[in-house]
PDB file of N, CA, C and O in Angstrom:
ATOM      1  N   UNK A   1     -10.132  -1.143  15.768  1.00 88.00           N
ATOM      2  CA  UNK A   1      -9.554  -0.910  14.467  1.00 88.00           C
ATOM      3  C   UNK A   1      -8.105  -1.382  14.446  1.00 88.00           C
ATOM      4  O   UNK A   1      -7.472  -1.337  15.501  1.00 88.00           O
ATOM      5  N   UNK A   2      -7.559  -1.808  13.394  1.00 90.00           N
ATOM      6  CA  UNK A   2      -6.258  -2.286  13.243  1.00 90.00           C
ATOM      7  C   UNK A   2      -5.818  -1.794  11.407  1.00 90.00           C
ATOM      8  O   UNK A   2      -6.312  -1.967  10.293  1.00 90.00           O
ATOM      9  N   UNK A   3      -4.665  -1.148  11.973  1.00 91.00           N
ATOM     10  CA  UNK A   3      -3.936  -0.504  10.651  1.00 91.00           C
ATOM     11  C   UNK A   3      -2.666  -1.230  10.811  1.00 91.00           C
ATOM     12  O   UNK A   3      -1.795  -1.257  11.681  1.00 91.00           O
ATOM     13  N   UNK A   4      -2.922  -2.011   9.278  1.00 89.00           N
ATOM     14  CA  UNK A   4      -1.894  -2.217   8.902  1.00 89.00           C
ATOM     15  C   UNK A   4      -0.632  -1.464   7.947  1.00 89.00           C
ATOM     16  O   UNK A   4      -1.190  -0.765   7.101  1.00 89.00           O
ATOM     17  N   UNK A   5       0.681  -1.396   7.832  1.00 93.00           N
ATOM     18  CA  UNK A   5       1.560  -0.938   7.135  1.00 93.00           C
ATOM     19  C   UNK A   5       2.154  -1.475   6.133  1.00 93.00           C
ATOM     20  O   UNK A   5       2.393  -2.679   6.046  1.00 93.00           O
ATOM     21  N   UNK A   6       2.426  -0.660   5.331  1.00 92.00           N
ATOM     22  CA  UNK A   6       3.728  -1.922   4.175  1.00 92.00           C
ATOM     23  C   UNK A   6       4.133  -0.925   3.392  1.00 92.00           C
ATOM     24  O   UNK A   6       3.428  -0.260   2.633  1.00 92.00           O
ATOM     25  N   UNK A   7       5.395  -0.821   3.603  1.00 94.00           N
ATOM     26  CA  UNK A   7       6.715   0.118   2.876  1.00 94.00           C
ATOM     27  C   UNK A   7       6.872  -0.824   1.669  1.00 94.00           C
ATOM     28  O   UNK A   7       6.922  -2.012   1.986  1.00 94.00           O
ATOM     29  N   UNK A   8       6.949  -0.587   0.513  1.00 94.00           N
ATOM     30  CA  UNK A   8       7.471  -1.346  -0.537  1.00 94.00           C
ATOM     31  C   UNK A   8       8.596  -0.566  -1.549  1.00 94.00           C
ATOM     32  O   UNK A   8       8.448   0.511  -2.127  1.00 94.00           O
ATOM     33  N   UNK A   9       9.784  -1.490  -1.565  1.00 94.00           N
ATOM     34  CA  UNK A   9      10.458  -0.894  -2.438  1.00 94.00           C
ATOM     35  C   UNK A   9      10.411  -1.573  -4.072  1.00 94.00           C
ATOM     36  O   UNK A   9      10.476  -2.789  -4.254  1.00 94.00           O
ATOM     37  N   UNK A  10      10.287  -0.567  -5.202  1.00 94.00           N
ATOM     38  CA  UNK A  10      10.226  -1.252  -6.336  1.00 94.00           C
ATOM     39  C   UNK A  10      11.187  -1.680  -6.961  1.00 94.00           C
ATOM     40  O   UNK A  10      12.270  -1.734  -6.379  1.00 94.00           O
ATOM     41  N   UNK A  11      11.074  -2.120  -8.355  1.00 94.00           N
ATOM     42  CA  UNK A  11      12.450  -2.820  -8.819  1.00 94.00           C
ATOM     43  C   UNK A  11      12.954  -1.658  -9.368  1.00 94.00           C
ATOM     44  O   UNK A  11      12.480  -0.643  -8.858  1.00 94.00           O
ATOM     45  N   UNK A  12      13.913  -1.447 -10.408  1.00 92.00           N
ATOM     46  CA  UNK A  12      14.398  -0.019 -10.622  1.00 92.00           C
ATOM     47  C   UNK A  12      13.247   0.385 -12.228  1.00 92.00           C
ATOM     48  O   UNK A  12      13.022   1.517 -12.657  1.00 92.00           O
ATOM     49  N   UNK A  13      12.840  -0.621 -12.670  1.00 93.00           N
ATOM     50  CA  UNK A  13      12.114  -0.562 -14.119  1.00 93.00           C
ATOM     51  C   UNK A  13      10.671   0.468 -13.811  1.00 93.00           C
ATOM     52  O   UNK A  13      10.054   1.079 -14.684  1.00 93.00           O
ATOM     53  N   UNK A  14      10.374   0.452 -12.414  1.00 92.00           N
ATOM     54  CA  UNK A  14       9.329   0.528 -11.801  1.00 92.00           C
ATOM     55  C   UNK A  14       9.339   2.064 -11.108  1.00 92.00           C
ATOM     56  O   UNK A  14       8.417   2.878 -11.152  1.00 92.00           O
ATOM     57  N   UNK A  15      10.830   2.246 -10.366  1.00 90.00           N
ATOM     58  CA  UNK A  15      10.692   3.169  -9.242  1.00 90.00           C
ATOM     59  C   UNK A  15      10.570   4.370 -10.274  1.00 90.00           C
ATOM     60  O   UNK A  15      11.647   4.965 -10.296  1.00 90.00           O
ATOM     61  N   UNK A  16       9.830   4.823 -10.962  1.00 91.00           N
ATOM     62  CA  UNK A  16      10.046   6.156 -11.691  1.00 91.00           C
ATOM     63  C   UNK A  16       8.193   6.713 -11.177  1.00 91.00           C
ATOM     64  O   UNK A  16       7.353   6.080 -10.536  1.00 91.00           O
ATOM     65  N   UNK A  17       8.110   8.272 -11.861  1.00 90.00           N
ATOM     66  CA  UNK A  17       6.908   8.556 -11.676  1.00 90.00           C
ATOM     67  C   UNK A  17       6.066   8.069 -12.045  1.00 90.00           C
ATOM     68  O   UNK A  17       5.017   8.056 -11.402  1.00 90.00           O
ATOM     69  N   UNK A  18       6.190   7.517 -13.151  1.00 94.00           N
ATOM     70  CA  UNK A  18       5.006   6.678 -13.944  1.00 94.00           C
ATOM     71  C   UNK A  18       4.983   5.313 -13.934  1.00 94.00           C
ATOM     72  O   UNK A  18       4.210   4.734 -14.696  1.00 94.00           O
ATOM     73  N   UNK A  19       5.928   4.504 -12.966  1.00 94.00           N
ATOM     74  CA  UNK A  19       5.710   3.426 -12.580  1.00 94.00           C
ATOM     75  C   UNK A  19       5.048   3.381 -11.624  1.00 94.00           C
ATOM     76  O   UNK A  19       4.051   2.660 -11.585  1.00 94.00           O
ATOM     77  N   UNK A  20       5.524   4.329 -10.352  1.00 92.00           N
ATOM     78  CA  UNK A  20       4.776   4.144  -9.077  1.00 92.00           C
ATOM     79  C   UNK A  20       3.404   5.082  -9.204  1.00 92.00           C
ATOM     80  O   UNK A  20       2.887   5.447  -8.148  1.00 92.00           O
ATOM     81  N   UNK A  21       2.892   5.419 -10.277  1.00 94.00           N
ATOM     82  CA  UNK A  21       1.569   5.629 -10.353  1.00 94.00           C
ATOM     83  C   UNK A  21       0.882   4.596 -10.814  1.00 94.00           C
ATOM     84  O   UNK A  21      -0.323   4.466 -10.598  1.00 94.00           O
ATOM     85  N   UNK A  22       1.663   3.674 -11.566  1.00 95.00           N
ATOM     86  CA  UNK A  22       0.398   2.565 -12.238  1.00 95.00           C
ATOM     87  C   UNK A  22       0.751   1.408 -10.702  1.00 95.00           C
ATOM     88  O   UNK A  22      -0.099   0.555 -10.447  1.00 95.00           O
ATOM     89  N   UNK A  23       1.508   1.469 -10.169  1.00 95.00           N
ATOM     90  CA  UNK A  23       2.044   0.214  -8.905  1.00 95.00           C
ATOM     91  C   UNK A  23       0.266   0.935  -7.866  1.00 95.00           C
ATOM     92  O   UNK A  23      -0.796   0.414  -7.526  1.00 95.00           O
ATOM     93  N   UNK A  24       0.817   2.174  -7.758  1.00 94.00           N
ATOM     94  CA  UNK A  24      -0.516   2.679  -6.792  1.00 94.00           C
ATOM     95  C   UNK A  24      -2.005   2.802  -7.041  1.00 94.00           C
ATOM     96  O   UNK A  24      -2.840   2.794  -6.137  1.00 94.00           O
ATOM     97  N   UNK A  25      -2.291   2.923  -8.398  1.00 94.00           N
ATOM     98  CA  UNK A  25      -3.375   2.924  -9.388  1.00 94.00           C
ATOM     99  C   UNK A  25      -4.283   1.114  -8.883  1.00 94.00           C
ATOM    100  O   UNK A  25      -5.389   0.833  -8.422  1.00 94.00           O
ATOM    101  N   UNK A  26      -3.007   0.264  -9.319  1.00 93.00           N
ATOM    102  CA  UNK A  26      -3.255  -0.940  -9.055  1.00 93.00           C
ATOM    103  C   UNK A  26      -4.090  -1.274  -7.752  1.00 93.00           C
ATOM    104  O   UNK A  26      -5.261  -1.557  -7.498  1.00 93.00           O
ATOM    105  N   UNK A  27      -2.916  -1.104  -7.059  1.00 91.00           N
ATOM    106  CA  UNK A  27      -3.122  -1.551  -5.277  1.00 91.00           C
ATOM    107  C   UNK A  27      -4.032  -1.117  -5.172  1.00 91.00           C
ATOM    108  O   UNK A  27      -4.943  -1.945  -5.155  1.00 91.00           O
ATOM    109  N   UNK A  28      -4.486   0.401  -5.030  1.00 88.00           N
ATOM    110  CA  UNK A  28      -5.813   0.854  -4.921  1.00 88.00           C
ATOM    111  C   UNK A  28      -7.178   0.191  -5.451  1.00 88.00           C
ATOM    112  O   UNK A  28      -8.085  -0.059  -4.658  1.00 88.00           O
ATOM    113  N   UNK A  29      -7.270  -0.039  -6.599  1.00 89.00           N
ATOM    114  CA  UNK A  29      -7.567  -0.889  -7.242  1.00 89.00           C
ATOM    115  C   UNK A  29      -8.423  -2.213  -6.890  1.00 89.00           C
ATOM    116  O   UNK A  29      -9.635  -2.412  -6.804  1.00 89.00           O
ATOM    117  N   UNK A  30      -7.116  -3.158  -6.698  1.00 87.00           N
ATOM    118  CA  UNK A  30      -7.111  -4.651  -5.549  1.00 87.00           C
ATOM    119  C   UNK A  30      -7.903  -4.484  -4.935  1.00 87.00           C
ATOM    120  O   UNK A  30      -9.033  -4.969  -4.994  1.00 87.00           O
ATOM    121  N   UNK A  31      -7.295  -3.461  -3.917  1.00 83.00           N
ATOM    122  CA  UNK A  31      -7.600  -3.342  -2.135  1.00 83.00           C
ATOM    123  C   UNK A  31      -8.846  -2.805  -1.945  1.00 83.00           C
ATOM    124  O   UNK A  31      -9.581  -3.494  -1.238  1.00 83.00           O
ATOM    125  N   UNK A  32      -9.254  -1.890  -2.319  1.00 78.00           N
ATOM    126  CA  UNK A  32     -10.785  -1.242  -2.632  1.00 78.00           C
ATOM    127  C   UNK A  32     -11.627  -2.433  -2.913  1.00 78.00           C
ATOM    128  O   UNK A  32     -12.717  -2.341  -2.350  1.00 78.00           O
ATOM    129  N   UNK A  33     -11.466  -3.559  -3.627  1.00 79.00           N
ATOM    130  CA  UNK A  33     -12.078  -4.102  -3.696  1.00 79.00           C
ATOM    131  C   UNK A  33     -12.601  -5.186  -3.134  1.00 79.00           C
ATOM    132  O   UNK A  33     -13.618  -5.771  -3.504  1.00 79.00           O
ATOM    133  N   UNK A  34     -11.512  -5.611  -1.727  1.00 78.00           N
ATOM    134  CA  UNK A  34     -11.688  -6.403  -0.512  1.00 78.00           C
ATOM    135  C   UNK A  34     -12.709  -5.695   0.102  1.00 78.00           C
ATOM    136  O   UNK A  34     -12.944  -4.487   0.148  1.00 78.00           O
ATOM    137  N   UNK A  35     -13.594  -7.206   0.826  1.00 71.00           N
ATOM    138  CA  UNK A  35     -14.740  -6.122   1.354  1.00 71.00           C
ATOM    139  C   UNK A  35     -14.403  -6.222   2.782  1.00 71.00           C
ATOM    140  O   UNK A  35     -15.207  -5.836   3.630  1.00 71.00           O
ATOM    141  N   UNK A  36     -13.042  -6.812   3.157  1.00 67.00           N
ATOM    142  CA  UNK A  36     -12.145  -7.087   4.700  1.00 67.00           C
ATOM    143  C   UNK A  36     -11.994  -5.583   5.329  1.00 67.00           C
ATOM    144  O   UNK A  36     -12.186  -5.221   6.489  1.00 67.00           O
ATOM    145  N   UNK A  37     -11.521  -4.704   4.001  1.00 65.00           N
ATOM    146  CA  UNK A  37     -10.929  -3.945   4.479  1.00 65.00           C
ATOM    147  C   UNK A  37     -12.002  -2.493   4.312  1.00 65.00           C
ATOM    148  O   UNK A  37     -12.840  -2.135   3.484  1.00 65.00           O
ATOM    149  N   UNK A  38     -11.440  -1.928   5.592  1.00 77.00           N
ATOM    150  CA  UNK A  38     -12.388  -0.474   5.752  1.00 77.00           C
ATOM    151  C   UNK A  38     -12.117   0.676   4.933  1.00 77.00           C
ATOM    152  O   UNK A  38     -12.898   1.222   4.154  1.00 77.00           O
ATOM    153  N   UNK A  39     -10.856   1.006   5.207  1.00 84.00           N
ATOM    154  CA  UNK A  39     -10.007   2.484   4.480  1.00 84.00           C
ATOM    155  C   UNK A  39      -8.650   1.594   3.639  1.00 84.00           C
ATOM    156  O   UNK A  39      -8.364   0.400   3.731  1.00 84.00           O
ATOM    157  N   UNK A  40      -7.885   2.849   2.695  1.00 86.00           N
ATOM    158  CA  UNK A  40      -7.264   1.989   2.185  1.00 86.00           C
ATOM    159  C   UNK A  40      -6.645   3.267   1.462  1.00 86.00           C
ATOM    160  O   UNK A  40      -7.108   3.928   0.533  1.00 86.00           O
ATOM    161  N   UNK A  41      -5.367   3.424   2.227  1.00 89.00           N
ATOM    162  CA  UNK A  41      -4.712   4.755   1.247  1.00 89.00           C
ATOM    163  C   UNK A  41      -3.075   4.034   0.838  1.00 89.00           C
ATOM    164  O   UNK A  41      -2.387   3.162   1.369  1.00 89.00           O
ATOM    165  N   UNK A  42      -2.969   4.604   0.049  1.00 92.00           N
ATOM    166  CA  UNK A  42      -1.393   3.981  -1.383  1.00 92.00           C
ATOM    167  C   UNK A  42      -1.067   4.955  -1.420  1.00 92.00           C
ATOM    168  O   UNK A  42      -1.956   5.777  -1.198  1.00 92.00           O
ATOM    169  N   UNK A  43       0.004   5.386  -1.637  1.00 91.00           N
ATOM    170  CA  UNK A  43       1.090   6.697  -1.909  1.00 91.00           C
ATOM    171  C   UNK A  43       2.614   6.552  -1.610  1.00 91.00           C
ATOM    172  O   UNK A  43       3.217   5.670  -0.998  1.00 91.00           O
ATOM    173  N   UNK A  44       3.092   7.789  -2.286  1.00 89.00           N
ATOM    174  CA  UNK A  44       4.139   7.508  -2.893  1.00 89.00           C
ATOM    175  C   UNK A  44       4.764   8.952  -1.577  1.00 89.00           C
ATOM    176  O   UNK A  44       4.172   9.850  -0.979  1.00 89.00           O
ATOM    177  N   UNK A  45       6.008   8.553  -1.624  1.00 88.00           N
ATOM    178  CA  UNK A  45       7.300   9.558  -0.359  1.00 88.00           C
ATOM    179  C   UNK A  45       6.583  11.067  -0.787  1.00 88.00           C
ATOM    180  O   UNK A  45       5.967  11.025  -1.852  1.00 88.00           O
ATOM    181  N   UNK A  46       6.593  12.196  -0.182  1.00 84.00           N
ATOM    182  CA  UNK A  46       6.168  13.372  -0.540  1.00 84.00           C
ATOM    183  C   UNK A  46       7.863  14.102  -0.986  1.00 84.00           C
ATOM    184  O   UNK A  46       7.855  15.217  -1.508  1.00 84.00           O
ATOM    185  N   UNK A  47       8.782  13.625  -0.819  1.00 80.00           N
ATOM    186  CA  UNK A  47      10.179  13.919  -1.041  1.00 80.00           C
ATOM    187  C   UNK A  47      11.352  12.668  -1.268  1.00 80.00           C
ATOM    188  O   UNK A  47      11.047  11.476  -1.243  1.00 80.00           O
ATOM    189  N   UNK A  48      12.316  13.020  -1.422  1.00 75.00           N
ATOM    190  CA  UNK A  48      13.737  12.222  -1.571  1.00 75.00           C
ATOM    191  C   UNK A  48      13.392  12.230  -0.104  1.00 75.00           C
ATOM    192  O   UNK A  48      12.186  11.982  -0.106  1.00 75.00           O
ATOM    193  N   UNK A  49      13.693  12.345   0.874  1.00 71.00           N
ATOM    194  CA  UNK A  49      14.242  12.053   1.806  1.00 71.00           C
ATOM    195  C   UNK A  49      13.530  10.098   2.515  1.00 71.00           C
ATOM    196  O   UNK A  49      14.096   9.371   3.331  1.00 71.00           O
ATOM    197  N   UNK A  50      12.517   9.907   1.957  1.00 72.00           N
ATOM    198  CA  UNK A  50      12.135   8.667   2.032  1.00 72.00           C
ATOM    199  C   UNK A  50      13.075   7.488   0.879  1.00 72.00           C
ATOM    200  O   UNK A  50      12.498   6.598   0.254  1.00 72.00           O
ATOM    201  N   UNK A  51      14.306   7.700   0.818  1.00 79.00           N
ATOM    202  CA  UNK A  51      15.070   6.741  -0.227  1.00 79.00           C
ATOM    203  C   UNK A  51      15.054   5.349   0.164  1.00 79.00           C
ATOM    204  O   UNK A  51      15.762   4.564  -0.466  1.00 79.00           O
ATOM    205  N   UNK A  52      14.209   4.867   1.295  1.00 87.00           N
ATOM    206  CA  UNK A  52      14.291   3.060   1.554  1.00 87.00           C
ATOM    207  C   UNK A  52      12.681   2.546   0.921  1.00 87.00           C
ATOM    208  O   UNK A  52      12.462   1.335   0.894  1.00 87.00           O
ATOM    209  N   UNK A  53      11.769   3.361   0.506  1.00 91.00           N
ATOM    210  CA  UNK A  53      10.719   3.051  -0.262  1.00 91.00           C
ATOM    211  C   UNK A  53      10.387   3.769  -1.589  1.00 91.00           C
ATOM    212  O   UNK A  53      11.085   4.644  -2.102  1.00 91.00           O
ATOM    213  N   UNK A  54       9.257   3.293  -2.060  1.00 92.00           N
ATOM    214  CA  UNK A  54       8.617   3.553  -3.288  1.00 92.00           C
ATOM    215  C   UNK A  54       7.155   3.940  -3.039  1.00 92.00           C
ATOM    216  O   UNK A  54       6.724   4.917  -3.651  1.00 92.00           O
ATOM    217  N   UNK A  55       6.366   3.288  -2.219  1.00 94.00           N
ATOM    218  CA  UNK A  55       4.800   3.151  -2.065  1.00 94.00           C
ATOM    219  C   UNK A  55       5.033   2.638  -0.711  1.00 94.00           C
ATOM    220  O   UNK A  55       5.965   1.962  -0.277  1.00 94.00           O
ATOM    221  N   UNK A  56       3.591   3.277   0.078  1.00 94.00           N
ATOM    222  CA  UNK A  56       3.134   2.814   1.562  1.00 94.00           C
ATOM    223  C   UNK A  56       2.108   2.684   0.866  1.00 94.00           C
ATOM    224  O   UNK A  56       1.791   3.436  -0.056  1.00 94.00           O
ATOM    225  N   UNK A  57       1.269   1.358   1.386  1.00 92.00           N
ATOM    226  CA  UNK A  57      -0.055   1.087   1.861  1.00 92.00           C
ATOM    227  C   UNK A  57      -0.323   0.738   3.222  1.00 92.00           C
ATOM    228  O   UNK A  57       0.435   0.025   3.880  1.00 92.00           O
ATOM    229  N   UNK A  58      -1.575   1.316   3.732  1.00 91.00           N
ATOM    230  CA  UNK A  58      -2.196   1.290   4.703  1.00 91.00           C
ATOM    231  C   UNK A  58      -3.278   0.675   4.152  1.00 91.00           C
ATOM    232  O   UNK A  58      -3.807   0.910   3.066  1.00 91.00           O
ATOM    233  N   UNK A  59      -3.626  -0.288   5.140  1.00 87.00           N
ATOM    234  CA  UNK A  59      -5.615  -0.978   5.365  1.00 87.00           C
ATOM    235  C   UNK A  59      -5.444  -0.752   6.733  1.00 87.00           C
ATOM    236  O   UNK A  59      -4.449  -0.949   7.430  1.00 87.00           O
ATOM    237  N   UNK A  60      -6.806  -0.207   7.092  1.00 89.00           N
ATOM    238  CA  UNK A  60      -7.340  -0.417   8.187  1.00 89.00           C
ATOM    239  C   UNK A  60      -8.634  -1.417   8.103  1.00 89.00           C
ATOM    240  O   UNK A  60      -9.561  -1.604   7.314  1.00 89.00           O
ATOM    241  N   UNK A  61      -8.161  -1.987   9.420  1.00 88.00           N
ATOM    242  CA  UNK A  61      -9.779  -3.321   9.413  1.00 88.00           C
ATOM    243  C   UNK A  61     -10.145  -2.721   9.995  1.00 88.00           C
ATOM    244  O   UNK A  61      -9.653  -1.649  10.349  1.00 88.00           O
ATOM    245  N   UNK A  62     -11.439  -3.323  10.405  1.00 87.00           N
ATOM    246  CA  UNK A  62     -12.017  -3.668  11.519  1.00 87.00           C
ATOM    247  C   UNK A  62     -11.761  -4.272  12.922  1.00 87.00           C
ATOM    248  O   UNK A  62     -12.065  -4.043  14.093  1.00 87.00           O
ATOM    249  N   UNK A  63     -11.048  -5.160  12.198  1.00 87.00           N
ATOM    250  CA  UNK A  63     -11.202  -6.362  13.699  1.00 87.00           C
ATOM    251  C   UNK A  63      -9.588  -7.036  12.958  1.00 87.00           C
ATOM    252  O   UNK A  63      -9.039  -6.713  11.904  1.00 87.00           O
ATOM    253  N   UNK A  64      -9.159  -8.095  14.041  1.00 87.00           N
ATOM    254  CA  UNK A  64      -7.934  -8.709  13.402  1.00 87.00           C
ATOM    255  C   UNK A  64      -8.598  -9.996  12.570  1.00 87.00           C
ATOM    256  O   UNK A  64      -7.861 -10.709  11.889  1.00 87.00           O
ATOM    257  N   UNK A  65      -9.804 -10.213  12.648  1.00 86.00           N
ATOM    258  CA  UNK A  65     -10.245 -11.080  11.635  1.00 86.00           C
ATOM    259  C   UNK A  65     -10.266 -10.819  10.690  1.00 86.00           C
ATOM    260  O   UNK A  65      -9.661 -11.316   9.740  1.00 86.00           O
ATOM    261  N   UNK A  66     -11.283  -9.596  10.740  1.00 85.00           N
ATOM    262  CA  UNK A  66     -10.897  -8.979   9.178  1.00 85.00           C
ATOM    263  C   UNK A  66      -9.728  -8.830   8.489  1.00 85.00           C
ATOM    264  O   UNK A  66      -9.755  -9.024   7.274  1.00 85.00           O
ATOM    265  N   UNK A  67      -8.698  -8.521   9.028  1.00 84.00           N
ATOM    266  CA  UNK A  67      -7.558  -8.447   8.272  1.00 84.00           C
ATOM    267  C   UNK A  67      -6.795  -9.704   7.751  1.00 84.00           C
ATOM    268  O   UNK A  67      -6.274  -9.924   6.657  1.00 84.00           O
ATOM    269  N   UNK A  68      -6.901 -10.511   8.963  1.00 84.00           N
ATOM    270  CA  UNK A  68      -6.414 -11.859   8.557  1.00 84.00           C
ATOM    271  C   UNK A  68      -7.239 -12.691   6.986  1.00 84.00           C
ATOM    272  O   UNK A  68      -6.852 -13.637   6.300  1.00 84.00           O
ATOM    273  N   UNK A  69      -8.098 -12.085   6.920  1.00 83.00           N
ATOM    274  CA  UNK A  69      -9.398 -12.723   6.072  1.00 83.00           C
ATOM    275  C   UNK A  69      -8.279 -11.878   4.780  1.00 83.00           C
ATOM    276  O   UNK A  69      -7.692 -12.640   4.012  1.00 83.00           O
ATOM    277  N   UNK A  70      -8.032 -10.227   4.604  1.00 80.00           N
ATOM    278  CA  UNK A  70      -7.692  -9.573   3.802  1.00 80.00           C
ATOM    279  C   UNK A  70      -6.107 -10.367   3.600  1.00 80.00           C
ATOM    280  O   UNK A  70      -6.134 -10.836   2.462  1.00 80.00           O
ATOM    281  N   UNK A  71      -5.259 -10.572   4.014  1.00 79.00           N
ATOM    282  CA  UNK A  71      -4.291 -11.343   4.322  1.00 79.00           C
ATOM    283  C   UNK A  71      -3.697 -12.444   3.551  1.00 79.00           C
ATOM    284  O   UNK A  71      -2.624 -12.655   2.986  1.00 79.00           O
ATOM    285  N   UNK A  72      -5.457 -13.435   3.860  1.00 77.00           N
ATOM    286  CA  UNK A  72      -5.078 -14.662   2.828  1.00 77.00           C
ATOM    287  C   UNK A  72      -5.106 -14.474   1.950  1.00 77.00           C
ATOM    288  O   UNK A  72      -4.834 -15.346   1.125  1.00 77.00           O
TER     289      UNK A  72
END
């Protein structure tokens, strides 16, 4: 298995509650719909104290093929 990461910070039009629900709505969305990828969780800091992001996504593959495949 291979989990990938990605911290994303948004633009400021975006970083509010109801931006980073439709940003995560989305991704989820996308990514669910790769058939590369196995699991696939989006979410947002559980507090302020995460102030260098907006949204983490995680995919986990399978294999590093798979991901590379999810990738392109």
């Amino acid at each position: 298995m291979i989990d990938r990461y990605c911290f994303a910070r948004l633009r400021d039009e975006l970083a509010t509650p109801t931006g980073r629900a439709e940003v995560v709505a989305r991704c989820r969305a996308v990514l669910a719909a790769a058939p590369e990828s196995i699991t696939v969780s989006v979410g947002t800091p559980a507090d302020d104290s995460a102030s260098s992001w907006d949204i983490s996504v995680v995919v986990r593959c399978e294999d590093l093929g798979a991901l590379e495949a999810l990738l392109a």
